[in-house]
Each structure stands twice: as structure tokens, then as C-alpha cells.
CSV table of C-alpha atoms in Angstrom, one decimal:
chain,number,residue,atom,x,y,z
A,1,UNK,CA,0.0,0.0,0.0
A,2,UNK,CA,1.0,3.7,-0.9
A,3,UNK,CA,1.5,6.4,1.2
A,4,UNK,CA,-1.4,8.9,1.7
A,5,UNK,CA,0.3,12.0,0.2
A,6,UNK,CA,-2.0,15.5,1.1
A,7,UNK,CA,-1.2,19.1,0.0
A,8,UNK,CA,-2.5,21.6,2.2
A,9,UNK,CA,-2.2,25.4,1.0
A,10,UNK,CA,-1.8,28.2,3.2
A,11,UNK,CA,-4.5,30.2,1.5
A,12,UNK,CA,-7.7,28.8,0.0
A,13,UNK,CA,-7.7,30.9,-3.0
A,14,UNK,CA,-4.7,32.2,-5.3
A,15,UNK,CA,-5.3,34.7,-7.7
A,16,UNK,CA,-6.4,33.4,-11.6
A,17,UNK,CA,-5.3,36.7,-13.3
A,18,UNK,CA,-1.4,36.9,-12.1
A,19,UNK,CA,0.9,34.3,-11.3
A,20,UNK,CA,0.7,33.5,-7.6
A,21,UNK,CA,3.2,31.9,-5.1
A,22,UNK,CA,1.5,30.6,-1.6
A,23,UNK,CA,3.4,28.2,1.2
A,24,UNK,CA,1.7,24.8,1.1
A,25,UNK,CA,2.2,21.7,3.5
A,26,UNK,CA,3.3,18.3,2.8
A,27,UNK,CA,1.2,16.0,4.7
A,28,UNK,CA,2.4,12.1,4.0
A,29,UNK,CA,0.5,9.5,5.8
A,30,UNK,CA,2.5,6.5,5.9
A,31,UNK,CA,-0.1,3.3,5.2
A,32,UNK,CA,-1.4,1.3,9.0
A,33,UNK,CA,1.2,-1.0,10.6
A,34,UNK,CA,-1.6,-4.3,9.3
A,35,UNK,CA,-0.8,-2.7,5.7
A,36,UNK,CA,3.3,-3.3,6.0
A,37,UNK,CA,5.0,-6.0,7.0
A,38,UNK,CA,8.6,-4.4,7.0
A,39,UNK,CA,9.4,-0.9,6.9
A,40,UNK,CA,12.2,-0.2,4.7
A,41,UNK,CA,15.2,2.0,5.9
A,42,UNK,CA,14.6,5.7,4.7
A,43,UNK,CA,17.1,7.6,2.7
A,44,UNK,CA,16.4,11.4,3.2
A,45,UNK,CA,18.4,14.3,2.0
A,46,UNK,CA,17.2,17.1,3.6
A,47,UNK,CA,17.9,20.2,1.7
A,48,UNK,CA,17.3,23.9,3.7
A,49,UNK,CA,17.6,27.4,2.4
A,50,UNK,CA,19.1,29.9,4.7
A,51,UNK,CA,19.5,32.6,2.3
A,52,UNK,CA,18.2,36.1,3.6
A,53,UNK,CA,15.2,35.8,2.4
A,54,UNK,CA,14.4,33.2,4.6
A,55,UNK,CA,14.9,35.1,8.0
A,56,UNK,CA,12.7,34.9,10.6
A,57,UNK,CA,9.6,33.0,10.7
A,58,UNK,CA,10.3,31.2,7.5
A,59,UNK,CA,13.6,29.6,8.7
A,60,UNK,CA,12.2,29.1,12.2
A,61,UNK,CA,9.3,27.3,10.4
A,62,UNK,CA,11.8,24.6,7.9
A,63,UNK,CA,14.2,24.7,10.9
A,64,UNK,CA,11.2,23.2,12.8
A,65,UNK,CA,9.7,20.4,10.4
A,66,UNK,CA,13.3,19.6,10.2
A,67,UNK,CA,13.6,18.7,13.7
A,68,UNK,CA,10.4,17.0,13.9
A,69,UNK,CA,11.3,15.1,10.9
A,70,UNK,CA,14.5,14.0,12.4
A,71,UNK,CA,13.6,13.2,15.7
A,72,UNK,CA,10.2,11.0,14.3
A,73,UNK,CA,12.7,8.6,12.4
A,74,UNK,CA,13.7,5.0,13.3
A,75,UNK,CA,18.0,5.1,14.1
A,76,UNK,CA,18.0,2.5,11.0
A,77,UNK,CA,16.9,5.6,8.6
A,78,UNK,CA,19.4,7.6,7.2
A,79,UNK,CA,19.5,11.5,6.9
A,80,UNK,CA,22.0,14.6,5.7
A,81,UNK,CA,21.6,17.9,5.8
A,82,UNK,CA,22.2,20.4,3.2
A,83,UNK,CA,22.0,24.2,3.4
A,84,UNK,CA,22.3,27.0,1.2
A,85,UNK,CA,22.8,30.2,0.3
A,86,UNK,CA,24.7,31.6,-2.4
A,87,UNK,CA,27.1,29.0,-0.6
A,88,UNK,CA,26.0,24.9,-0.2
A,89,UNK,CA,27.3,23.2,2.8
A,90,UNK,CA,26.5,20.0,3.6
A,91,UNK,CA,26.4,19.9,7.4
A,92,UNK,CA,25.5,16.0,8.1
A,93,UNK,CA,26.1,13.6,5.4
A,94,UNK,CA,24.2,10.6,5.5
A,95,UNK,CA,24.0,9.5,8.7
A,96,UNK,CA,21.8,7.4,10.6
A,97,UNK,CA,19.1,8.6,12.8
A,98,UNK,CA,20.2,7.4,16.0
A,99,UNK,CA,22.3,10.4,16.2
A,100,UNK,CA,19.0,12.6,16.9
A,101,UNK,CA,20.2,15.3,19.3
A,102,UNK,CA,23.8,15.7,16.9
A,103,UNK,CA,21.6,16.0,14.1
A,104,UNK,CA,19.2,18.5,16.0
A,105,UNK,CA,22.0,20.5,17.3
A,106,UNK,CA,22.9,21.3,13.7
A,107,UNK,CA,19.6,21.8,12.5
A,108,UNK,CA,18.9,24.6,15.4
A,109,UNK,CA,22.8,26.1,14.4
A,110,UNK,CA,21.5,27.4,11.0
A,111,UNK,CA,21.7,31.5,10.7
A,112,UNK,CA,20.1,33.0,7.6
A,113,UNK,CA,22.4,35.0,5.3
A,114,UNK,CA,23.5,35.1,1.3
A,115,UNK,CA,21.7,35.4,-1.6
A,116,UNK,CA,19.9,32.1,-2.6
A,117,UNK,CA,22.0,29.0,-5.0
A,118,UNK,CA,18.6,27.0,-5.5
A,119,UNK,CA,19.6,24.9,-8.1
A,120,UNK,CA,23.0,24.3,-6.1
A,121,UNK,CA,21.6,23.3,-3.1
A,122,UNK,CA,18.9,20.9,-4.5
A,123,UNK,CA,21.7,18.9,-6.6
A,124,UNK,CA,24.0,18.6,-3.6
A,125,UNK,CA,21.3,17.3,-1.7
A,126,UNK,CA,20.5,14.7,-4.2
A,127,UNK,CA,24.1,13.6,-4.3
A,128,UNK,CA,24.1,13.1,-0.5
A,129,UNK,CA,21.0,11.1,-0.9
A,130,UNK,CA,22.9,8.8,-3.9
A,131,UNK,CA,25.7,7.8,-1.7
A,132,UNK,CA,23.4,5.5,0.4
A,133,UNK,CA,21.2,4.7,-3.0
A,134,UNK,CA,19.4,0.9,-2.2
């Protein structure tokens, strides 16, 4: 069985006439224990953007999931961290989960600053995610 994946925007509407950019959550429901009978080891590159534009709430918001993300996965599952600006720095490279508060540490270390290397950041944070490819 598949995951349940839900988008949930942070506006009902968006404008028809103009291009429109709103902040949406990822909700993914992972299928009943009685649907799996072994959970496979995650891979996860997680891939944050601390440029400028991302000070304040925004940051404190990714900075957030990311923690909650890290500390709800098993210590088989594997996670690094990659941020960006106009710089990309990987700060955890795939390591497994049973290092939580390590991995949280970082996660609540990020400062935002730069000007943003999207592209950059996202291709880094796939190559992290290939070194542990299963």
C-alpha cells in the first residue's frame, strides 16, 4: 500500500489573473502498521535554504519540520543535511538517525544570510541522498 500524500495550501484561494506563489504543507500518511510488513530504511536528503530571504519565521518554520522530521525517524533511517545560500554546505552527510540530538544541534545552528543558490543546493542534496542509493 501507498502512502497517503495530502497538500494543504496556506490560503484557500490564489489569484487566476497573475501568477501566484502561496506556502503549502506536505502532509504524508504513511499506510497502517496491518498494511506493511517491514518498513524499509529511509534515505532522506534534507535540503534547507538559509539565504536572507528566509529570515525569521520562514527559517524558524523549515528549521522546525526539520527537527520533527529528524527526531520521528527510526536510528536504522538515514538523513544529511544540506543548506544553502549563495554557498552549499552539507552539514550532516548521511547518517543514521540514531544520532537525533547531533543532528538537531545542527539543525537549530543554521543562521540566515546570502543570496539564494537553489539549483545548487537541490543537486547537492541529491548527491548526498545517492551515496546510500538501495
Amino acid at each position: 500500500m501507498d502512502p497517503k500524500i495530502e497538500m494543504i495550501p496556506h490560503w484557500p484561494v490564489v489569484a487566476r489573473d497573475r501568477e501566484t506563489v502561496i506556502d503549502v504543507l506536505l502532509k504524508i500518511s504513511p499506510p497502517s502498521g496491518d498494511e506493511c510488513d517491514e518498513q524499509i530504511p529511509l534515505n532522506l536528503g534534507l535540503v534547507i535554504d538559509r539565504s536572507g530571504s528566509m529570515r525569521g519565521l520562514k527559517l524558524d518554520y523549515a528549521k522546525k519540520a526539520a527537527r520533527y522530521l529528524v527526531e520521528n525517524l527510526n536510528d536504522t533511517d538515514r538523513v544529511s543535511i544540506t543548506i544553502f545560500d549563495d554557498n552549499v554546505d552539507t552539514i550532516a552527510t548521511g547518517t543514521l538517525a540514531r544520532e537525533k540530538k547531533r543532528l538537531v544541534n545542527l539543525i537549530n545552528r543554521i543562521q540566515a544570510r546570502g543570496t539564494t543558490a537553489l539549483h545548487d543546493g537541490w543537486v547537492q542534496g541529491g548527491v548526498e541522498v545517492g551515496t546510500f542509493l538501495d
